[in-house]
PDB file of C-alpha atoms in Angstrom:
ATOM      1  CA  UNK A 273     185.222 142.185 172.090  1.00  0.00           C
ATOM      2  CA  UNK A 274     184.867 142.201 168.332  1.00  0.00           C
ATOM      3  CA  UNK A 275     182.355 144.320 166.482  1.00  0.00           C
ATOM      4  CA  UNK A 276     180.511 141.225 165.268  1.00  0.00           C
ATOM      5  CA  UNK A 277     180.041 139.976 168.839  1.00  0.00           C
ATOM      6  CA  UNK A 278     178.802 143.397 169.904  1.00  0.00           C
ATOM      7  CA  UNK A 279     176.219 143.431 167.117  1.00  0.00           C
ATOM      8  CA  UNK A 280     175.154 139.915 168.072  1.00  0.00           C
ATOM      9  CA  UNK A 281     174.579 140.900 171.689  1.00  0.00           C
ATOM     10  CA  UNK A 282     172.676 144.036 170.641  1.00  0.00           C
ATOM     11  CA  UNK A 283     170.451 142.037 168.264  1.00  0.00           C
ATOM     12  CA  UNK A 284     169.829 139.504 171.033  1.00  0.00           C
ATOM     13  CA  UNK A 285     168.738 142.209 173.483  1.00  0.00           C
ATOM     14  CA  UNK A 286     166.546 143.861 170.866  1.00  0.00           C
ATOM     15  CA  UNK A 287     164.889 140.518 170.104  1.00  0.00           C
ATOM     16  CA  UNK A 288     164.179 139.929 173.786  1.00  0.00           C
ATOM     17  CA  UNK A 289     162.560 143.348 174.137  1.00  0.00           C
ATOM     18  CA  UNK A 290     160.503 142.861 170.964  1.00  0.00           C
ATOM     19  CA  UNK A 291     159.268 139.486 172.213  1.00  0.00           C
ATOM     20  CA  UNK A 292     158.384 141.095 175.540  1.00  0.00           C
ATOM     21  CA  UNK A 293     156.464 143.831 173.691  1.00  0.00           C
ATOM     22  CA  UNK A 294     154.573 141.168 171.724  1.00  0.00           C
ATOM     23  CA  UNK A 295     153.553 139.477 174.987  1.00  0.00           C
ATOM     24  CA  UNK A 296     152.389 142.782 176.474  1.00  0.00           C
ATOM     25  CA  UNK A 297     150.345 143.585 173.357  1.00  0.00           C
ATOM     26  CA  UNK A 298     148.707 140.153 173.544  1.00  0.00           C
ATOM     27  CA  UNK A 299     147.824 140.744 177.196  1.00  0.00           C
ATOM     28  CA  UNK A 300     145.984 143.918 176.198  1.00  0.00           C
ATOM     29  CA  UNK A 301     148.348 146.731 177.136  1.00  0.00           C
ATOM     30  CA  UNK A 302     147.989 149.937 175.124  1.00  0.00           C
ATOM     31  CA  UNK A 303     150.466 150.319 172.283  1.00  0.00           C
ATOM     32  CA  UNK A 304     150.704 152.542 169.218  1.00  0.00           C
ATOM     33  CA  UNK A 305     150.542 149.529 166.851  1.00  0.00           C
ATOM     34  CA  UNK A 306     146.962 149.006 168.042  1.00  0.00           C
ATOM     35  CA  UNK A 307     145.915 152.195 166.231  1.00  0.00           C
ATOM     36  CA  UNK A 308     146.903 150.509 162.945  1.00  0.00           C
ATOM     37  CA  UNK A 309     146.059 146.838 163.544  1.00  0.00           C
ATOM     38  CA  UNK A 310     144.087 144.831 166.074  1.00  0.00           C
ATOM     39  CA  UNK A 311     145.670 143.052 169.024  1.00  0.00           C
ATOM     40  CA  UNK A 312     146.471 139.696 167.393  1.00  0.00           C
ATOM     41  CA  UNK A 313     147.870 141.199 164.196  1.00  0.00           C
ATOM     42  CA  UNK A 314     150.052 143.585 166.216  1.00  0.00           C
ATOM     43  CA  UNK A 315     151.331 140.700 168.303  1.00  0.00           C
ATOM     44  CA  UNK A 316     152.194 138.677 165.186  1.00  0.00           C
ATOM     45  CA  UNK A 317     154.027 141.642 163.620  1.00  0.00           C
ATOM     46  CA  UNK A 318     156.121 142.146 166.748  1.00  0.00           C
ATOM     47  CA  UNK A 319     156.790 138.421 167.117  1.00  0.00           C
ATOM     48  CA  UNK A 320     157.998 138.136 163.509  1.00  0.00           C
ATOM     49  CA  UNK A 321     160.258 141.134 164.048  1.00  0.00           C
ATOM     50  CA  UNK A 322     161.602 139.510 167.249  1.00  0.00           C
ATOM     51  CA  UNK A 323     162.354 136.283 165.342  1.00  0.00           C
ATOM     52  CA  UNK A 324     164.175 138.294 162.677  1.00  0.00           C
ATOM     53  CA  UNK A 325     166.291 139.959 165.365  1.00  0.00           C
ATOM     54  CA  UNK A 326     167.038 136.587 166.981  1.00  0.00           C
ATOM     55  CA  UNK A 327     168.169 135.301 163.570  1.00  0.00           C
ATOM     56  CA  UNK A 328     170.492 138.280 163.143  1.00  0.00           C
ATOM     57  CA  UNK A 329     171.890 137.636 166.619  1.00  0.00           C
ATOM     58  CA  UNK A 330     172.464 133.984 165.755  1.00  0.00           C
ATOM     59  CA  UNK A 331     174.280 134.915 162.539  1.00  0.00           C
ATOM     60  CA  UNK A 332     176.539 137.380 164.352  1.00  0.00           C
ATOM     61  CA  UNK A 333     177.292 135.177 167.356  1.00  0.00           C
ATOM     62  CA  UNK A 334     177.791 131.884 165.508  1.00  0.00           C
TER      63      UNK A 334
END
């Protein structure tokens, strides 16, 4: 397995976990981002970060 493929898989897993965290924040679970921003803003921040990680995974796996 090449290093680029490994990074792609790691970015893909990180994106999945970030998207899952965004869903949990939207459902109202306690999270440290809620001390800084409200629920919807925190969800948007995590979702944008998840999309960025998915893009990095796409670039490394393509």
